[in-house]
Amino acid sequence: MSVVMLSNEQVFSVLRTLSARRADLFQIESLIPQLAQAMKAPCSNLADARDALADPYLAFRAMIGHYAFAKRGKDRHEYAALAVEALDDPMPNANEFAALLAGGHAGDRLWQSFAAVCTRHNRKVNEQLNRGVFEGLGDFATEIYQSDGIGNIWTTLLESIMRRGRAEPVYHQIVNIRGIGPKVGSLLLRDMVAIYQMEDRIEPIDYHYLQPVDAWTRKAGPILSSEICEGAPDWIVAGKLAKLCRRNRVSGVRFSQGMQYLAVSEVQNIHLLPAHLERLAT
C-alpha cells in the first residue's frame, strides 16, 4: 500500500496545527484532569499541577495512577484505577506515605495492597506484569527518601533535568525502574517538560527522548517525513520526528501532545489518520 506523502509546506501546516490548539486541548482536557484524578487534588491549570506535584505523596500517586500503566493498552484505565485504590490503604495521606518510605518496605506493602484490591474486585492480579511496577516505584521512592528525607520521585527527576540541561540520564534512570519501560519513560519526560515549559532548556541532542512512539506516531511518521520508513524502530521514528519539529521551528513536545489529542479525541480510528492529516495540511 502506498504511503501518502505531504509537501514541505503541508508538513509545516500539520506540525503547526498540532503544536498549537490541539496541544492546548490535550493539556486542558486530558493531561491536567487525569493527573488531578490520580492525585485526588484539584487542578485546573499547569500551575496547579506544578503545585500538587511538589508534594511527594501526590507526586507518587501521579506516577502510579497516571503513568505506570499508561502503555498497557485496553486494560490501562482499569489497572490505573485499581492502583489508585490500592494506594489508599497503606498510605491514605502524606504522613502515612512518609512513614511507609521510612519503614523501608514500601514496594512490597504497595504490591500486597494492589493484589488485595484486585482480588476484592475479581480482577486478575497479573503478578508477572504488575508486581515490578509497585516494587520498582516504591523502592525508588524509598531510596530517594533515605537520601533527602522527602522521597519525591517527580521533583528528583525534574531537578536533575534542570541542573544538567539533559534528558538522557533521567530517561535511563526512569527506564531502569522495575516495571517502567521506554514508552512510559518518554511519555513522562514529555509531560514533565511541558508542565514546566522547559523544552528550550534541554540540549537538542536529547529531544528524541521526549517523543513517545506508539501506533499513531508510527503511522504518521512516513506521511510527515520521507526519512521515516514503515516499520522503522521506535528510536528512529522518535529521532526523525524530533528532527522534523526542530527543522520546522515547532515544539516537539507540543507536537507530540497535539498528536495524542488528535488520535484519542478526534480520529480514534487509526486507518483514518492519513486522510485526517491531509485535511489538516490544507
PDB file of C-alpha atoms in Angstrom:
ATOM      1  CA  MET A   1       0.000   0.000   0.000  1.00  0.00           C
ATOM      2  CA  SER A   2       1.404   3.392  -0.992  1.00  0.00           C
ATOM      3  CA  VAL A   3       2.048   5.949   1.724  1.00  0.00           C
ATOM      4  CA  VAL A   4       0.522   9.414   1.498  1.00  0.00           C
ATOM      5  CA  MET A   5       3.301  11.990   1.337  1.00  0.00           C
ATOM      6  CA  LEU A   6       2.842  15.658   2.152  1.00  0.00           C
ATOM      7  CA  SER A   7       4.804  18.567   0.738  1.00  0.00           C
ATOM      8  CA  ASN A   8       7.130  20.559   2.987  1.00  0.00           C
ATOM      9  CA  GLU A   9       4.542  23.319   3.228  1.00  0.00           C
ATOM     10  CA  GLN A  10       1.822  20.837   4.149  1.00  0.00           C
ATOM     11  CA  VAL A  11       4.035  19.209   6.771  1.00  0.00           C
ATOM     12  CA  PHE A  12       4.711  22.597   8.338  1.00  0.00           C
ATOM     13  CA  SER A  13       0.983  23.288   8.423  1.00  0.00           C
ATOM     14  CA  VAL A  14       0.279  19.972  10.175  1.00  0.00           C
ATOM     15  CA  LEU A  15       3.063  20.451  12.716  1.00  0.00           C
ATOM     16  CA  ARG A  16       1.967  23.995  13.467  1.00  0.00           C
ATOM     17  CA  THR A  17      -1.679  22.968  13.860  1.00  0.00           C
ATOM     18  CA  LEU A  18      -0.935  20.052  16.176  1.00  0.00           C
ATOM     19  CA  SER A  19       1.514  22.002  18.325  1.00  0.00           C
ATOM     20  CA  ALA A  20      -0.886  24.908  18.788  1.00  0.00           C
ATOM     21  CA  ARG A  21      -4.540  24.494  19.728  1.00  0.00           C
ATOM     22  CA  ARG A  22      -4.543  20.703  19.913  1.00  0.00           C
ATOM     23  CA  ALA A  23      -1.620  20.660  22.317  1.00  0.00           C
ATOM     24  CA  ASP A  24      -3.532  23.139  24.475  1.00  0.00           C
ATOM     25  CA  LEU A  25      -6.618  20.931  24.325  1.00  0.00           C
ATOM     26  CA  PHE A  26      -4.570  17.887  25.295  1.00  0.00           C
ATOM     27  CA  GLN A  27      -3.329  19.660  28.403  1.00  0.00           C
ATOM     28  CA  ILE A  28      -6.723  21.116  29.317  1.00  0.00           C
ATOM     29  CA  GLU A  29      -8.951  18.131  28.552  1.00  0.00           C
ATOM     30  CA  SER A  30      -6.641  15.184  29.163  1.00  0.00           C
ATOM     31  CA  LEU A  31      -3.362  15.732  30.994  1.00  0.00           C
ATOM     32  CA  ILE A  32      -4.470  18.053  33.796  1.00  0.00           C
ATOM     33  CA  PRO A  33      -7.780  16.268  34.601  1.00  0.00           C
ATOM     34  CA  GLN A  34      -6.126  12.845  34.581  1.00  0.00           C
ATOM     35  CA  LEU A  35      -3.318  13.988  36.854  1.00  0.00           C
ATOM     36  CA  ALA A  36      -5.893  15.564  39.164  1.00  0.00           C
ATOM     37  CA  GLN A  37      -7.853  12.320  39.262  1.00  0.00           C
ATOM     38  CA  ALA A  38      -4.783  10.241  40.068  1.00  0.00           C
ATOM     39  CA  MET A  39      -3.606  12.654  42.758  1.00  0.00           C
ATOM     40  CA  LYS A  40      -7.112  13.360  44.101  1.00  0.00           C
ATOM     41  CA  ALA A  41      -6.110  17.002  44.082  1.00  0.00           C
ATOM     42  CA  PRO A  42      -7.891  19.970  42.470  1.00  0.00           C
ATOM     43  CA  CYS A  43      -6.013  21.050  39.337  1.00  0.00           C
ATOM     44  CA  SER A  44      -7.393  23.367  36.676  1.00  0.00           C
ATOM     45  CA  ASN A  45      -4.171  24.508  35.009  1.00  0.00           C
ATOM     46  CA  LEU A  46      -0.450  23.780  34.754  1.00  0.00           C
ATOM     47  CA  ALA A  47       0.357  25.954  37.765  1.00  0.00           C
ATOM     48  CA  ASP A  48      -1.996  23.868  39.915  1.00  0.00           C
ATOM     49  CA  ALA A  49      -0.362  20.699  38.615  1.00  0.00           C
ATOM     50  CA  ARG A  50       3.100  22.031  39.451  1.00  0.00           C
ATOM     51  CA  ASP A  51       1.991  22.891  42.988  1.00  0.00           C
ATOM     52  CA  ALA A  52       0.471  19.449  43.527  1.00  0.00           C
ATOM     53  CA  LEU A  53       3.460  17.576  42.115  1.00  0.00           C
ATOM     54  CA  ALA A  54       5.738  19.363  44.582  1.00  0.00           C
ATOM     55  CA  ASP A  55       4.109  17.197  47.266  1.00  0.00           C
ATOM     56  CA  PRO A  56       5.886  13.803  47.397  1.00  0.00           C
ATOM     57  CA  TYR A  57       2.687  11.954  48.289  1.00  0.00           C
ATOM     58  CA  LEU A  58       0.663  13.461  45.435  1.00  0.00           C
ATOM     59  CA  ALA A  59       3.554  13.022  43.008  1.00  0.00           C
ATOM     60  CA  PHE A  60       3.744   9.324  43.842  1.00  0.00           C
ATOM     61  CA  ARG A  61       0.017   8.996  43.225  1.00  0.00           C
ATOM     62  CA  ALA A  62       0.531  10.608  39.810  1.00  0.00           C
ATOM     63  CA  MET A  63       3.334   8.200  38.979  1.00  0.00           C
ATOM     64  CA  ILE A  64       1.238   5.153  39.876  1.00  0.00           C
ATOM     65  CA  GLY A  65      -2.200   6.347  38.822  1.00  0.00           C
ATOM     66  CA  HIS A  66      -1.375   8.157  35.594  1.00  0.00           C
ATOM     67  CA  TYR A  67       1.943   6.966  34.171  1.00  0.00           C
ATOM     68  CA  ALA A  68       2.760   3.466  35.396  1.00  0.00           C
ATOM     69  CA  PHE A  69       0.024   1.763  33.362  1.00  0.00           C
ATOM     70  CA  ALA A  70      -0.187   4.293  30.523  1.00  0.00           C
ATOM     71  CA  LYS A  71       1.027   1.860  27.861  1.00  0.00           C
ATOM     72  CA  ARG A  72      -0.993  -1.195  28.892  1.00  0.00           C
ATOM     73  CA  GLY A  73      -3.445  -0.995  26.012  1.00  0.00           C
ATOM     74  CA  LYS A  74      -7.124  -1.565  26.689  1.00  0.00           C
ATOM     75  CA  ASP A  75      -6.515  -2.519  30.338  1.00  0.00           C
ATOM     76  CA  ARG A  76      -4.658   0.665  31.273  1.00  0.00           C
ATOM     77  CA  HIS A  77      -7.596   2.608  32.723  1.00  0.00           C
ATOM     78  CA  GLU A  78      -8.837  -0.321  34.793  1.00  0.00           C
ATOM     79  CA  TYR A  79      -5.415  -1.105  36.245  1.00  0.00           C
ATOM     80  CA  ALA A  80      -4.716   2.571  36.916  1.00  0.00           C
ATOM     81  CA  ALA A  81      -7.987   2.868  38.858  1.00  0.00           C
ATOM     82  CA  LEU A  82      -7.195  -0.270  40.859  1.00  0.00           C
ATOM     83  CA  ALA A  83      -3.708   1.063  41.552  1.00  0.00           C
ATOM     84  CA  VAL A  84      -5.038   4.372  42.884  1.00  0.00           C
ATOM     85  CA  GLU A  85      -7.449   2.488  45.142  1.00  0.00           C
ATOM     86  CA  ALA A  86      -4.585   0.314  46.355  1.00  0.00           C
ATOM     87  CA  LEU A  87      -2.623   3.381  47.442  1.00  0.00           C
ATOM     88  CA  ASP A  88      -5.346   4.463  49.856  1.00  0.00           C
ATOM     89  CA  ASP A  89      -4.816   1.522  52.210  1.00  0.00           C
ATOM     90  CA  PRO A  90      -1.126   1.705  53.176  1.00  0.00           C
ATOM     91  CA  MET A  91      -0.749   5.453  52.516  1.00  0.00           C
ATOM     92  CA  PRO A  92      -4.056   7.375  52.758  1.00  0.00           C
ATOM     93  CA  ASN A  93      -2.246  10.664  53.428  1.00  0.00           C
ATOM     94  CA  ALA A  94       1.153  12.344  53.243  1.00  0.00           C
ATOM     95  CA  ASN A  95       2.152  11.378  56.785  1.00  0.00           C
ATOM     96  CA  GLU A  96       1.426   7.712  56.161  1.00  0.00           C
ATOM     97  CA  PHE A  97       3.364   7.896  52.899  1.00  0.00           C
ATOM     98  CA  ALA A  98       6.425   9.245  54.694  1.00  0.00           C
ATOM     99  CA  ALA A  99       6.099   6.519  57.327  1.00  0.00           C
ATOM    100  CA  LEU A 100       5.795   3.897  54.604  1.00  0.00           C
ATOM    101  CA  LEU A 101       9.011   5.079  52.956  1.00  0.00           C
ATOM    102  CA  ALA A 102      10.803   5.339  56.294  1.00  0.00           C
ATOM    103  CA  GLY A 103       9.885   1.724  57.035  1.00  0.00           C
ATOM    104  CA  GLY A 104      11.915   0.535  54.072  1.00  0.00           C
ATOM    105  CA  HIS A 105       9.372  -1.930  52.664  1.00  0.00           C
ATOM    106  CA  ALA A 106       7.172   0.363  50.575  1.00  0.00           C
ATOM    107  CA  GLY A 107       7.399  -1.692  47.393  1.00  0.00           C
ATOM    108  CA  ASP A 108       6.227  -4.915  48.995  1.00  0.00           C
ATOM    109  CA  ARG A 109       3.478  -3.179  51.009  1.00  0.00           C
ATOM    110  CA  LEU A 110       2.123  -1.462  47.912  1.00  0.00           C
ATOM    111  CA  TRP A 111       2.162  -4.673  45.908  1.00  0.00           C
ATOM    112  CA  GLN A 112       0.295  -6.573  48.621  1.00  0.00           C
ATOM    113  CA  SER A 113      -2.316  -3.818  48.748  1.00  0.00           C
ATOM    114  CA  PHE A 114      -2.767  -3.886  44.961  1.00  0.00           C
ATOM    115  CA  ALA A 115      -3.132  -7.671  44.958  1.00  0.00           C
ATOM    116  CA  ALA A 116      -5.808  -7.406  47.661  1.00  0.00           C
ATOM    117  CA  VAL A 117      -7.723  -4.751  45.696  1.00  0.00           C
ATOM    118  CA  CYS A 118      -7.644  -6.882  42.537  1.00  0.00           C
ATOM    119  CA  THR A 119      -8.933  -9.880  44.464  1.00  0.00           C
ATOM    120  CA  ARG A 120     -11.700  -7.785  46.006  1.00  0.00           C
ATOM    121  CA  HIS A 121     -12.826  -6.663  42.540  1.00  0.00           C
ATOM    122  CA  ASN A 122     -12.441 -10.130  40.992  1.00  0.00           C
ATOM    123  CA  ARG A 123      -9.713  -8.918  38.644  1.00  0.00           C
ATOM    124  CA  LYS A 124      -6.568 -10.756  37.610  1.00  0.00           C
ATOM    125  CA  VAL A 125      -3.589  -9.710  39.696  1.00  0.00           C
ATOM    126  CA  ASN A 126      -1.245 -10.366  36.754  1.00  0.00           C
ATOM    127  CA  GLU A 127       1.776 -10.559  39.036  1.00  0.00           C
ATOM    128  CA  GLN A 128       4.311 -11.040  36.257  1.00  0.00           C
ATOM    129  CA  LEU A 129       3.418  -7.676  34.703  1.00  0.00           C
ATOM    130  CA  ASN A 130       2.314  -5.639  37.697  1.00  0.00           C
ATOM    131  CA  ARG A 131       4.443  -6.525  40.691  1.00  0.00           C
ATOM    132  CA  GLY A 132       7.514  -4.801  39.298  1.00  0.00           C
ATOM    133  CA  VAL A 133       5.634  -1.506  38.925  1.00  0.00           C
ATOM    134  CA  PHE A 134       4.815  -1.241  42.626  1.00  0.00           C
ATOM    135  CA  GLU A 135       8.072  -2.635  43.895  1.00  0.00           C
ATOM    136  CA  GLY A 136      10.109  -0.585  41.434  1.00  0.00           C
ATOM    137  CA  LEU A 137       8.447   2.765  42.165  1.00  0.00           C
ATOM    138  CA  GLY A 138       8.155   2.022  45.877  1.00  0.00           C
ATOM    139  CA  ASP A 139      11.820   1.107  46.168  1.00  0.00           C
ATOM    140  CA  PHE A 140      12.887   4.128  44.107  1.00  0.00           C
ATOM    141  CA  ALA A 141      10.876   6.498  46.314  1.00  0.00           C
ATOM    142  CA  THR A 142      12.362   4.811  49.391  1.00  0.00           C
ATOM    143  CA  GLU A 143      15.875   5.286  48.035  1.00  0.00           C
ATOM    144  CA  ILE A 144      15.209   8.990  47.478  1.00  0.00           C
ATOM    145  CA  TYR A 145      13.649   9.326  50.938  1.00  0.00           C
ATOM    146  CA  GLN A 146      16.682   7.749  52.570  1.00  0.00           C
ATOM    147  CA  SER A 147      18.833  10.306  50.769  1.00  0.00           C
ATOM    148  CA  ASP A 148      16.855  13.519  51.295  1.00  0.00           C
ATOM    149  CA  GLY A 149      14.103  12.744  53.811  1.00  0.00           C
ATOM    150  CA  ILE A 150      11.444  13.768  51.266  1.00  0.00           C
ATOM    151  CA  GLY A 151      11.046  10.982  48.720  1.00  0.00           C
ATOM    152  CA  ASN A 152       9.560  12.910  45.803  1.00  0.00           C
ATOM    153  CA  ILE A 153      10.262  10.936  42.624  1.00  0.00           C
ATOM    154  CA  TRP A 154       8.878  13.656  40.368  1.00  0.00           C
ATOM    155  CA  THR A 155      10.885  16.614  41.676  1.00  0.00           C
ATOM    156  CA  THR A 156      14.032  14.495  41.945  1.00  0.00           C
ATOM    157  CA  LEU A 157      13.842  13.737  38.221  1.00  0.00           C
ATOM    158  CA  LEU A 158      12.849  17.310  37.398  1.00  0.00           C
ATOM    159  CA  GLU A 159      15.740  18.848  39.319  1.00  0.00           C
ATOM    160  CA  SER A 160      18.175  16.520  37.587  1.00  0.00           C
ATOM    161  CA  ILE A 161      16.973  17.708  34.175  1.00  0.00           C
ATOM    162  CA  MET A 162      17.120  21.364  35.170  1.00  0.00           C
ATOM    163  CA  ARG A 163      20.550  21.019  36.733  1.00  0.00           C
ATOM    164  CA  ARG A 164      22.135  19.284  33.739  1.00  0.00           C
ATOM    165  CA  GLY A 165      20.024  20.527  30.855  1.00  0.00           C
ATOM    166  CA  ARG A 166      19.932  16.914  29.700  1.00  0.00           C
ATOM    167  CA  ALA A 167      17.083  14.423  29.394  1.00  0.00           C
ATOM    168  CA  GLU A 168      19.108  11.318  28.530  1.00  0.00           C
ATOM    169  CA  PRO A 169      20.404  10.482  32.043  1.00  0.00           C
ATOM    170  CA  VAL A 170      16.940  10.940  33.537  1.00  0.00           C
ATOM    171  CA  TYR A 171      15.348   8.837  30.800  1.00  0.00           C
ATOM    172  CA  HIS A 172      17.671   5.940  31.622  1.00  0.00           C
ATOM    173  CA  GLN A 173      17.034   6.457  35.327  1.00  0.00           C
ATOM    174  CA  ILE A 174      13.284   6.122  34.725  1.00  0.00           C
ATOM    175  CA  VAL A 175      13.599   3.120  32.422  1.00  0.00           C
ATOM    176  CA  ASN A 176      15.779   1.364  34.999  1.00  0.00           C
ATOM    177  CA  ILE A 177      12.898   1.445  37.490  1.00  0.00           C
ATOM    178  CA  ARG A 178      11.389  -2.028  37.536  1.00  0.00           C
ATOM    179  CA  GLY A 179       8.101  -2.161  35.670  1.00  0.00           C
ATOM    180  CA  ILE A 180       8.634   1.113  33.789  1.00  0.00           C
ATOM    181  CA  GLY A 181       9.569   0.786  30.125  1.00  0.00           C
ATOM    182  CA  PRO A 182      10.896   3.131  27.423  1.00  0.00           C
ATOM    183  CA  LYS A 183       7.465   4.264  26.227  1.00  0.00           C
ATOM    184  CA  VAL A 184       6.388   5.349  29.699  1.00  0.00           C
ATOM    185  CA  GLY A 185       9.794   6.957  30.210  1.00  0.00           C
ATOM    186  CA  SER A 186       9.385   9.182  27.153  1.00  0.00           C
ATOM    187  CA  LEU A 187       5.747   9.921  27.971  1.00  0.00           C
ATOM    188  CA  LEU A 188       6.610  11.033  31.493  1.00  0.00           C
ATOM    189  CA  LEU A 189       9.530  13.179  30.340  1.00  0.00           C
ATOM    190  CA  ARG A 190       7.453  14.803  27.600  1.00  0.00           C
ATOM    191  CA  ASP A 191       4.718  15.801  30.027  1.00  0.00           C
ATOM    192  CA  MET A 192       7.179  16.942  32.674  1.00  0.00           C
ATOM    193  CA  VAL A 193       8.896  19.225  30.176  1.00  0.00           C
ATOM    194  CA  ALA A 194       5.503  20.572  29.066  1.00  0.00           C
ATOM    195  CA  ILE A 195       4.235  21.185  32.599  1.00  0.00           C
ATOM    196  CA  TYR A 196       7.321  23.230  33.475  1.00  0.00           C
ATOM    197  CA  GLN A 197       7.658  24.742  29.977  1.00  0.00           C
ATOM    198  CA  MET A 198      11.364  23.995  29.831  1.00  0.00           C
ATOM    199  CA  GLU A 199      11.909  22.437  26.415  1.00  0.00           C
ATOM    200  CA  ASP A 200      14.291  25.213  25.396  1.00  0.00           C
ATOM    201  CA  ARG A 201      16.454  24.473  28.450  1.00  0.00           C
ATOM    202  CA  ILE A 202      17.226  20.946  27.248  1.00  0.00           C
ATOM    203  CA  GLU A 203      20.023  20.068  24.853  1.00  0.00           C
ATOM    204  CA  PRO A 204      18.504  19.400  21.397  1.00  0.00           C
ATOM    205  CA  ILE A 205      20.506  16.180  21.161  1.00  0.00           C
ATOM    206  CA  ASP A 206      18.096  14.758  23.757  1.00  0.00           C
ATOM    207  CA  TYR A 207      14.835  15.824  22.118  1.00  0.00           C
ATOM    208  CA  HIS A 208      14.087  12.316  20.850  1.00  0.00           C
ATOM    209  CA  TYR A 209      13.703  11.178  24.457  1.00  0.00           C
ATOM    210  CA  LEU A 210      10.677  13.494  24.636  1.00  0.00           C
ATOM    211  CA  GLN A 211       8.906  11.753  21.728  1.00  0.00           C
ATOM    212  CA  PRO A 212       6.905   8.735  22.939  1.00  0.00           C
ATOM    213  CA  VAL A 213       6.225   6.460  19.984  1.00  0.00           C
ATOM    214  CA  ASP A 214       3.043   4.446  19.586  1.00  0.00           C
ATOM    215  CA  ALA A 215       0.975   3.048  16.727  1.00  0.00           C
ATOM    216  CA  TRP A 216      -0.285   6.519  15.837  1.00  0.00           C
ATOM    217  CA  THR A 217       3.132   8.142  15.552  1.00  0.00           C
ATOM    218  CA  ARG A 218       4.397   5.135  13.601  1.00  0.00           C
ATOM    219  CA  LYS A 219       1.512   5.637  11.191  1.00  0.00           C
ATOM    220  CA  ALA A 220       2.055   9.394  10.932  1.00  0.00           C
ATOM    221  CA  GLY A 221       5.839   9.232  10.626  1.00  0.00           C
ATOM    222  CA  PRO A 222       6.175   8.185   6.961  1.00  0.00           C
ATOM    223  CA  ILE A 223       3.443  10.672   5.995  1.00  0.00           C
ATOM    224  CA  LEU A 224       5.289  13.574   7.587  1.00  0.00           C
ATOM    225  CA  SER A 225       8.870  12.652   6.709  1.00  0.00           C
ATOM    226  CA  SER A 226      10.469  10.788   3.813  1.00  0.00           C
ATOM    227  CA  GLU A 227      13.237   9.851   6.259  1.00  0.00           C
ATOM    228  CA  ILE A 228      10.872   7.586   8.210  1.00  0.00           C
ATOM    229  CA  CYS A 229      10.146   4.204   6.667  1.00  0.00           C
ATOM    230  CA  GLU A 230       7.226   1.999   7.598  1.00  0.00           C
ATOM    231  CA  GLY A 231       8.364  -0.499  10.208  1.00  0.00           C
ATOM    232  CA  ALA A 232      11.269   1.669  11.391  1.00  0.00           C
ATOM    233  CA  PRO A 233      12.354   1.065  15.015  1.00  0.00           C
ATOM    234  CA  ASP A 234      10.783   3.348  17.591  1.00  0.00           C
ATOM    235  CA  TRP A 235      14.045   5.137  18.368  1.00  0.00           C
ATOM    236  CA  ILE A 236      14.446   6.018  14.690  1.00  0.00           C
ATOM    237  CA  VAL A 237      10.877   7.333  14.494  1.00  0.00           C
ATOM    238  CA  ALA A 238      11.388   9.404  17.662  1.00  0.00           C
ATOM    239  CA  GLY A 239      14.657  10.857  16.404  1.00  0.00           C
ATOM    240  CA  LYS A 240      13.338  11.743  12.963  1.00  0.00           C
ATOM    241  CA  LEU A 241      10.184  13.354  14.361  1.00  0.00           C
ATOM    242  CA  ALA A 242      12.239  15.381  16.832  1.00  0.00           C
ATOM    243  CA  LYS A 243      14.496  16.483  13.966  1.00  0.00           C
ATOM    244  CA  LEU A 244      11.477  17.341  11.799  1.00  0.00           C
ATOM    245  CA  CYS A 245       9.962  19.531  14.507  1.00  0.00           C
ATOM    246  CA  ARG A 246      13.234  21.295  15.152  1.00  0.00           C
ATOM    247  CA  ARG A 247      13.794  21.921  11.433  1.00  0.00           C
ATOM    248  CA  ASN A 248      10.342  23.492  11.223  1.00  0.00           C
ATOM    249  CA  ARG A 249      10.859  25.505  14.428  1.00  0.00           C
ATOM    250  CA  VAL A 250       7.968  23.759  16.143  1.00  0.00           C
ATOM    251  CA  SER A 251       7.945  22.425  19.700  1.00  0.00           C
ATOM    252  CA  GLY A 252       8.439  18.671  19.550  1.00  0.00           C
ATOM    253  CA  VAL A 253       6.807  18.285  22.957  1.00  0.00           C
ATOM    254  CA  ARG A 254       3.693  20.175  21.906  1.00  0.00           C
ATOM    255  CA  PHE A 255       3.578  18.333  18.572  1.00  0.00           C
ATOM    256  CA  SER A 256       3.591  15.025  20.444  1.00  0.00           C
ATOM    257  CA  GLN A 257       0.837  16.121  22.815  1.00  0.00           C
ATOM    258  CA  GLY A 258      -1.205  17.501  19.930  1.00  0.00           C
ATOM    259  CA  MET A 259      -0.765  14.233  18.064  1.00  0.00           C
ATOM    260  CA  GLN A 260      -2.030  12.314  21.076  1.00  0.00           C
ATOM    261  CA  TYR A 261      -5.069  14.570  21.302  1.00  0.00           C
ATOM    262  CA  LEU A 262      -5.761  14.141  17.590  1.00  0.00           C
ATOM    263  CA  ALA A 263      -5.558  10.356  17.892  1.00  0.00           C
ATOM    264  CA  VAL A 264      -7.617   9.848  21.036  1.00  0.00           C
ATOM    265  CA  SER A 265     -10.149  12.667  20.868  1.00  0.00           C
ATOM    266  CA  GLU A 266     -10.689  13.252  17.156  1.00  0.00           C
ATOM    267  CA  VAL A 267      -9.662  10.500  14.751  1.00  0.00           C
ATOM    268  CA  GLN A 268      -9.964   7.434  17.031  1.00  0.00           C
ATOM    269  CA  ASN A 269      -9.705   5.025  14.075  1.00  0.00           C
ATOM    270  CA  ILE A 270      -6.049   4.752  13.077  1.00  0.00           C
ATOM    271  CA  HIS A 271      -6.923   3.818   9.491  1.00  0.00           C
ATOM    272  CA  LEU A 272      -8.458   7.278   9.061  1.00  0.00           C
ATOM    273  CA  LEU A 273      -5.301   9.089  10.162  1.00  0.00           C
ATOM    274  CA  PRO A 274      -3.718   9.657   6.708  1.00  0.00           C
ATOM    275  CA  ALA A 275      -6.853  11.337   5.358  1.00  0.00           C
ATOM    276  CA  HIS A 276      -7.171  13.414   8.515  1.00  0.00           C
ATOM    277  CA  LEU A 277      -3.578  14.628   8.280  1.00  0.00           C
ATOM    278  CA  GLU A 278      -4.192  15.596   4.662  1.00  0.00           C
ATOM    279  CA  ARG A 279      -7.157  17.700   5.747  1.00  0.00           C
ATOM    280  CA  LEU A 280      -5.065  19.395   8.425  1.00  0.00           C
ATOM    281  CA  ALA A 281      -2.491  20.244   5.768  1.00  0.00           C
ATOM    282  CA  THR A 282      -4.902  22.354   3.727  1.00  0.00           C
TER     283      THR A 282
END
